[in-house]
Short mmCIF file of C-alpha atoms in Angstrom, two decimals:
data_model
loop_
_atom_site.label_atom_id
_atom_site.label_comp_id
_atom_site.label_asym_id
_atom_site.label_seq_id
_atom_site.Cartn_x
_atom_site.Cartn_y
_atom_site.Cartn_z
CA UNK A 1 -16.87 -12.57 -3.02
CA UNK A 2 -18.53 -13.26 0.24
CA UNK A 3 -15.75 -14.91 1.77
CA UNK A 4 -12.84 -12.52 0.16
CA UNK A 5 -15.25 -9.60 2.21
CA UNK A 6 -15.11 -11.63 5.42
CA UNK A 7 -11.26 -11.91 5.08
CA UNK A 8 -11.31 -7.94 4.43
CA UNK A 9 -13.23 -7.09 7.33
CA UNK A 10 -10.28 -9.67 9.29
CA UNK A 11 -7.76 -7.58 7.72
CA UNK A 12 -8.76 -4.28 9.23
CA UNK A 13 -9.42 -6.08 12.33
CA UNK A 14 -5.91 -7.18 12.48
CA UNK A 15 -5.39 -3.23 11.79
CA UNK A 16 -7.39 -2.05 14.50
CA UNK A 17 -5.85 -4.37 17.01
CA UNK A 18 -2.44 -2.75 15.92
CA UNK A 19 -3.34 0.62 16.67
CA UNK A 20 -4.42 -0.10 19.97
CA UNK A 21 -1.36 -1.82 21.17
CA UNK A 22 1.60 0.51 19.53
CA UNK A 23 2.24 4.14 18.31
CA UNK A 24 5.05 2.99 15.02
CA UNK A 25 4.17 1.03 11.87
CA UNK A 26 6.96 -1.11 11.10
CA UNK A 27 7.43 -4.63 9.08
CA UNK A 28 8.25 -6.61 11.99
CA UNK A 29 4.59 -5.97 13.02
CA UNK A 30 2.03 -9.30 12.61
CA UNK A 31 -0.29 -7.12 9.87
CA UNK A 32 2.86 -7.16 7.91
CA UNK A 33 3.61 -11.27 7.70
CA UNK A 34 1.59 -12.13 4.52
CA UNK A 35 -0.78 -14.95 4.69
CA UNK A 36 -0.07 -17.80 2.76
CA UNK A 37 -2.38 -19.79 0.68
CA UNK A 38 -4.45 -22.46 3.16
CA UNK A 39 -7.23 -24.22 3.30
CA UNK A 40 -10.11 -22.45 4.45
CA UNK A 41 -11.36 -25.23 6.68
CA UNK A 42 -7.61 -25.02 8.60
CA UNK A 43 -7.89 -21.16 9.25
CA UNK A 44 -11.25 -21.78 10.39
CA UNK A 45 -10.40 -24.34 13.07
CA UNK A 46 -8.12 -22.45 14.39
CA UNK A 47 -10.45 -19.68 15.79
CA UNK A 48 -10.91 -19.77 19.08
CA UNK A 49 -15.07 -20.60 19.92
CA UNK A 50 -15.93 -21.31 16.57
CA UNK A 51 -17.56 -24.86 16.88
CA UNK A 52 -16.41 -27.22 14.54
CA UNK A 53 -19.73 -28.76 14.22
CA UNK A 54 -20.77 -25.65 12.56
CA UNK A 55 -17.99 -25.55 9.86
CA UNK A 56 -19.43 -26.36 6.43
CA UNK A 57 -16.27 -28.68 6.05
CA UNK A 58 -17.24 -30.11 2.45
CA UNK A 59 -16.45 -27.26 0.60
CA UNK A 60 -14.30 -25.44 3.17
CA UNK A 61 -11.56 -28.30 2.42
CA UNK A 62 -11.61 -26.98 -1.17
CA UNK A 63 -11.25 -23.66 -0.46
CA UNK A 64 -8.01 -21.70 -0.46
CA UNK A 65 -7.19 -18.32 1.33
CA UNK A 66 -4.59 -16.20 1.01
CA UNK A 67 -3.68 -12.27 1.13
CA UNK A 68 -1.56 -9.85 2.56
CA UNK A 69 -1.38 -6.08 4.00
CA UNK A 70 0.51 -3.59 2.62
CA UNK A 71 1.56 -0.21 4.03
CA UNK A 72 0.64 2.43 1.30
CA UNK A 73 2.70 5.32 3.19
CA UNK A 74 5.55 3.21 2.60
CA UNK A 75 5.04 4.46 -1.08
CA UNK A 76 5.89 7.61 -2.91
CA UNK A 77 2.10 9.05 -3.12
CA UNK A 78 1.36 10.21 -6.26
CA UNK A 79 -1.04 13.12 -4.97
CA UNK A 80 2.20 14.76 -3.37
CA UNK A 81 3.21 16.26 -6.42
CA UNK A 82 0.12 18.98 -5.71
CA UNK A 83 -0.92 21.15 -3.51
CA UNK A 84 -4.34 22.18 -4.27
CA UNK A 85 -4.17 23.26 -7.79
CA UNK A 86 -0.91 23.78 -8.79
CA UNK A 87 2.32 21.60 -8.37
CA UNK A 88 3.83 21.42 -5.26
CA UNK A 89 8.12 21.91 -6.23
CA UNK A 90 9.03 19.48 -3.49
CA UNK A 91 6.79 17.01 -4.03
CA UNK A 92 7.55 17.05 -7.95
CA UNK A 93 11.04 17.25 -6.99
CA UNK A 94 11.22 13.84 -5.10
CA UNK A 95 9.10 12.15 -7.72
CA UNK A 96 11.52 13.23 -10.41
CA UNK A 97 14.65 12.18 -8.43
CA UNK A 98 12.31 8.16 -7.95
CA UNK A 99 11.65 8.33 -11.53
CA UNK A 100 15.49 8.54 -12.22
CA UNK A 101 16.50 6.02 -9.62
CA UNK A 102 13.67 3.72 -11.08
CA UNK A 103 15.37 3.83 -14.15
CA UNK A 104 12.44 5.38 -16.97
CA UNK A 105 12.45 7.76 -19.40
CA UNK A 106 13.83 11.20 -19.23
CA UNK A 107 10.59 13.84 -19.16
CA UNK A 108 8.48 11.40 -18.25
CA UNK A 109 7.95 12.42 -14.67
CA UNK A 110 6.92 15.38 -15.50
CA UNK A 111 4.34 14.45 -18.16
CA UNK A 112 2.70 12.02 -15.66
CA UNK A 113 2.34 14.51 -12.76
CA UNK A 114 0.75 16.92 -15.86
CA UNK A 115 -1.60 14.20 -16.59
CA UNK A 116 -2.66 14.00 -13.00
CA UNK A 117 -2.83 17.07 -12.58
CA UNK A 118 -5.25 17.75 -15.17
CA UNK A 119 -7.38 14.93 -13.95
CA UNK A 120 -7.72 16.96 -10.58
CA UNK A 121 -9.88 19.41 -12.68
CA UNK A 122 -13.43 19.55 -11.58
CA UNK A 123 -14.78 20.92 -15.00
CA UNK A 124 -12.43 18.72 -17.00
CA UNK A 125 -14.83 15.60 -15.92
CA UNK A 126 -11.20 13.51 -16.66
CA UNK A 127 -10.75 9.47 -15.50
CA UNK A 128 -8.94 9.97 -12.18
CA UNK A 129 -6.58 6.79 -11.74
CA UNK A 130 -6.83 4.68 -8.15
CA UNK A 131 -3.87 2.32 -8.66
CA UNK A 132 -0.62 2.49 -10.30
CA UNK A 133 -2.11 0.13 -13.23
CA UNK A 134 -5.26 2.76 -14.09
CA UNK A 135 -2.35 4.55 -15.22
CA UNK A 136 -2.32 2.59 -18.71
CA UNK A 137 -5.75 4.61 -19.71
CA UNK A 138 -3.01 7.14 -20.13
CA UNK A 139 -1.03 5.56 -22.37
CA UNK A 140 2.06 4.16 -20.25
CA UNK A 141 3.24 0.75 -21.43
CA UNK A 142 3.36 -2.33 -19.18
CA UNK A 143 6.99 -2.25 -18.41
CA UNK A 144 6.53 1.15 -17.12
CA UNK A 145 3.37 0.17 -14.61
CA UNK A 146 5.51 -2.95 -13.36
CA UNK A 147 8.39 -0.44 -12.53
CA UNK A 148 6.49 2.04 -10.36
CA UNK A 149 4.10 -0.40 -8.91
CA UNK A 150 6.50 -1.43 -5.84
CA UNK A 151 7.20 2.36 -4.96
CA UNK A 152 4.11 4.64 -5.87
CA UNK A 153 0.46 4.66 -4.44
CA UNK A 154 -2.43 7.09 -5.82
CA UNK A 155 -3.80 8.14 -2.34
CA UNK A 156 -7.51 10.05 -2.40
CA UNK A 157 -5.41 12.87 -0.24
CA UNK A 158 -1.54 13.95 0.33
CA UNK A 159 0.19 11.87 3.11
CA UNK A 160 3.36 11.39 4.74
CA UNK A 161 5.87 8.61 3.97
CA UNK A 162 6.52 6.70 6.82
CA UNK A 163 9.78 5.71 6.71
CA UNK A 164 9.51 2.32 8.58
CA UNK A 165 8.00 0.63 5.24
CA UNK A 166 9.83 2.81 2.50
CA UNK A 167 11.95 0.93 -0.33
CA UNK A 168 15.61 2.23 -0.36
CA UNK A 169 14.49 3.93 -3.73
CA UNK A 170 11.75 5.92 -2.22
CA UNK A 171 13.89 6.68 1.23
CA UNK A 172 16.52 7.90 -1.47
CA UNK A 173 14.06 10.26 -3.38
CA UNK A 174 12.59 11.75 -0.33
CA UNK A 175 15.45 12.33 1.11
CA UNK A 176 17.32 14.67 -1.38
CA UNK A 177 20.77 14.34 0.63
CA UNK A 178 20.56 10.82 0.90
CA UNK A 179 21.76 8.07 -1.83
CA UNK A 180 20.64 4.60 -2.72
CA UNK A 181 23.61 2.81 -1.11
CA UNK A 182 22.80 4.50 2.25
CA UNK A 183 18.89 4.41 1.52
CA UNK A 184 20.14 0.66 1.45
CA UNK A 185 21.93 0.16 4.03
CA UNK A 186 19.35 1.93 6.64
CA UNK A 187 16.80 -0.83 5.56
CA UNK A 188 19.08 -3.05 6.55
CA UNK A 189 19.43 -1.70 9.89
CA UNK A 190 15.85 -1.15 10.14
CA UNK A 191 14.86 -4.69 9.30
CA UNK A 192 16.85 -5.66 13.23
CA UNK A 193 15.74 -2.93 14.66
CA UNK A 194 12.49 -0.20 13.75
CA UNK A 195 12.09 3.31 14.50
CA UNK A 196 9.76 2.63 17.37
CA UNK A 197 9.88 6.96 17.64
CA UNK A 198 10.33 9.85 15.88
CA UNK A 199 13.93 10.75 18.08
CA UNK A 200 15.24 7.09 16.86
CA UNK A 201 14.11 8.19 13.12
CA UNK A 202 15.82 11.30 13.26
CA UNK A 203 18.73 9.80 14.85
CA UNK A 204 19.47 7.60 11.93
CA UNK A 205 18.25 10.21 9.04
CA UNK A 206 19.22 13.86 10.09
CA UNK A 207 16.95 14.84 7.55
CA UNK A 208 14.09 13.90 8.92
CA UNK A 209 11.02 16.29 8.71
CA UNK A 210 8.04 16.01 10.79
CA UNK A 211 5.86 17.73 8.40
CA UNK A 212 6.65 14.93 5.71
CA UNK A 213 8.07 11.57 7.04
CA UNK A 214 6.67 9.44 10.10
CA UNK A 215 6.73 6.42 11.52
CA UNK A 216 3.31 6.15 11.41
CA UNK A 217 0.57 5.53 8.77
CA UNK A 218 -3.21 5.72 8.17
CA UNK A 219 -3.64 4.27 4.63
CA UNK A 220 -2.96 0.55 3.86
CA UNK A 221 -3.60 -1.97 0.86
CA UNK A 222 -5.18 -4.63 1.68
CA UNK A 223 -5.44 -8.18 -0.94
CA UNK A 224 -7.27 -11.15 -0.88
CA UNK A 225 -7.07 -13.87 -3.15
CA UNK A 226 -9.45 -16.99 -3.32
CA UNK A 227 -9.19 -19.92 -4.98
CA UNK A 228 -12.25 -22.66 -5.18
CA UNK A 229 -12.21 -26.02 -7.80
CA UNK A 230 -10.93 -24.07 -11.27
CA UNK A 231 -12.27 -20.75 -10.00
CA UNK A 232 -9.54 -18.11 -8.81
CA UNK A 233 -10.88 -14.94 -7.07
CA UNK A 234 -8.94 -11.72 -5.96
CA UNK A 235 -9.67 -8.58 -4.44
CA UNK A 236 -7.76 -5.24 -3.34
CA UNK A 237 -8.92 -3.18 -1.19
CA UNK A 238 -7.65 0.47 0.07
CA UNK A 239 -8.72 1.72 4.07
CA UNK A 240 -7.94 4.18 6.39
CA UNK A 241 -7.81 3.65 9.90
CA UNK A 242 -7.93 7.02 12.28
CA UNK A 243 -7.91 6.26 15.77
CA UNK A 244 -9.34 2.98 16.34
CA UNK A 245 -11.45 3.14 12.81
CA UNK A 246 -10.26 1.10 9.73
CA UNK A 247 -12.92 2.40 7.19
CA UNK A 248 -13.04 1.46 3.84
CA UNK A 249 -11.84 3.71 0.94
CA UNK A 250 -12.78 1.20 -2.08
CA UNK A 251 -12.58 -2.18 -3.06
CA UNK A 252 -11.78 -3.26 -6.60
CA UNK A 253 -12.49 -7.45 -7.30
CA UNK A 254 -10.65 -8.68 -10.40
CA UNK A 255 -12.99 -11.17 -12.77
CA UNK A 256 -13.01 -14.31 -11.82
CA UNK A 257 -10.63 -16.75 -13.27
CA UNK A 258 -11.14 -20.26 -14.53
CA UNK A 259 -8.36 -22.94 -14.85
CA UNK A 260 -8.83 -25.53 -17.97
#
């Protein structure tokens, strides 16, 4: 747990770096390329004015890292669908129109954002879900959690989607004029070249609106997985960064695995 920390604290690092050298969020960014499993020892040889001499390399040779950073305001946020108290129409509109593209259940956006909703209640002391997958104390099967779980975050607060990191489905459900085939195709475009401003964002969706999309974002995912001998080790973790700070919103570590 130690060592998935120290690779957390790199991770919003990496974060802070970012904001200091550009103003857009996009996926050709390096806090985007996912790190792939390595040995420990490796990673930590390659930092520049760590002595090796002080490198525990016995058990650092069995040790392997790995994790990745994930925009969360390149998901539909869940806490959209309110406004204070009471639903917010555009908000529930665009999560019913992802619900539909995702392919689930007629009425079932609508009994979801309820649910939330009613967890929002300060005298209703309710469970108020973090991730997508908290969403099973509710009753939704797996098959419903594995849809949503590449295109919806629970964020503590409403956000804007930034439209660098959006999924054609989500692009598609934000944008109420816009269809998955296009949706599609303006990933496409945007994987060779990113909305480095809000003009070239505009440019390519008309529909743009300042007060919802950007090409910015505050909120990321961050994971972390460890594995040591037989023992397998993973933690998620949610920040924020404003301005230069990457703070931490929570961190949630899985139980420990063992391998036979």
């Amino acid at each position: 747990q130690w060592l998935l920390m120290g690779a957390l604290d790199w991770a919003r690092l990496i974060l802070r770096e970012d904001a200091r050298t550009g103003s857009a969020d996009h996926l050709s960014e390096p806090w985007a390329v996912p790190l792939q499993e390595g040995r420990l020892s490796n990673f930590l040889s390659a930092q520049p004015g760590l002595s090796t001499d002080t490198t525990p390399s016995a058990w650092a040779d069995q040790v392997f890292l790995s994790g990745a950073i994930e925009d969360a305001q390149g998901k539909f946020n869940l806490a959209n669908v309110l406004r204070g108290s009471d639903m917010d129409p555009t908000g529930l509109a665009q999560w019913s129109r992802l619900w539909a593209l995702l392919g689930l259940p007629a009425n079932g956006a609508e009994t979801l954002a309820q649910q939330f909703k009613q967890a929002q209640d300060p005298q209703g002391n309710r469970f108020t879900p973090r991730t997508v997958d908290d969403l099973k104390a509710w009753g939704w099967d797996a098959a419903t959690l594995a849809r949503l779980r590449a295109h919806v975050v629970i964020l503590p607060e409403r956000s804007m989607l930034n439209v660098n990191t959006a999924s054609p489905e989500v692009l598609a459900a934000t944008f109420e004029t816009l269809g998955l085939a296009q949706a599609e195709r303006l990933v496409q475009n945007r994987l060779r070249a990113p909305w480095t401003n809000e003009k070239k964002a505009q440019s390519a969706i008309p529909a743009f609106n300042t007060q919802q999309h950007s090409i910015q974002s505050d909120f990321f995912e961050v994971r972390g997985r460890l594995r040591m001998d037989s023992i397998t080790l993973a933690q998620t973790a949610l920040v924020k960064r404003t301005g230069n700070e990457v703070i931490y919103v929570w961190v949630l570590a899985q139980s420990p695995t063992l391998r036979p």
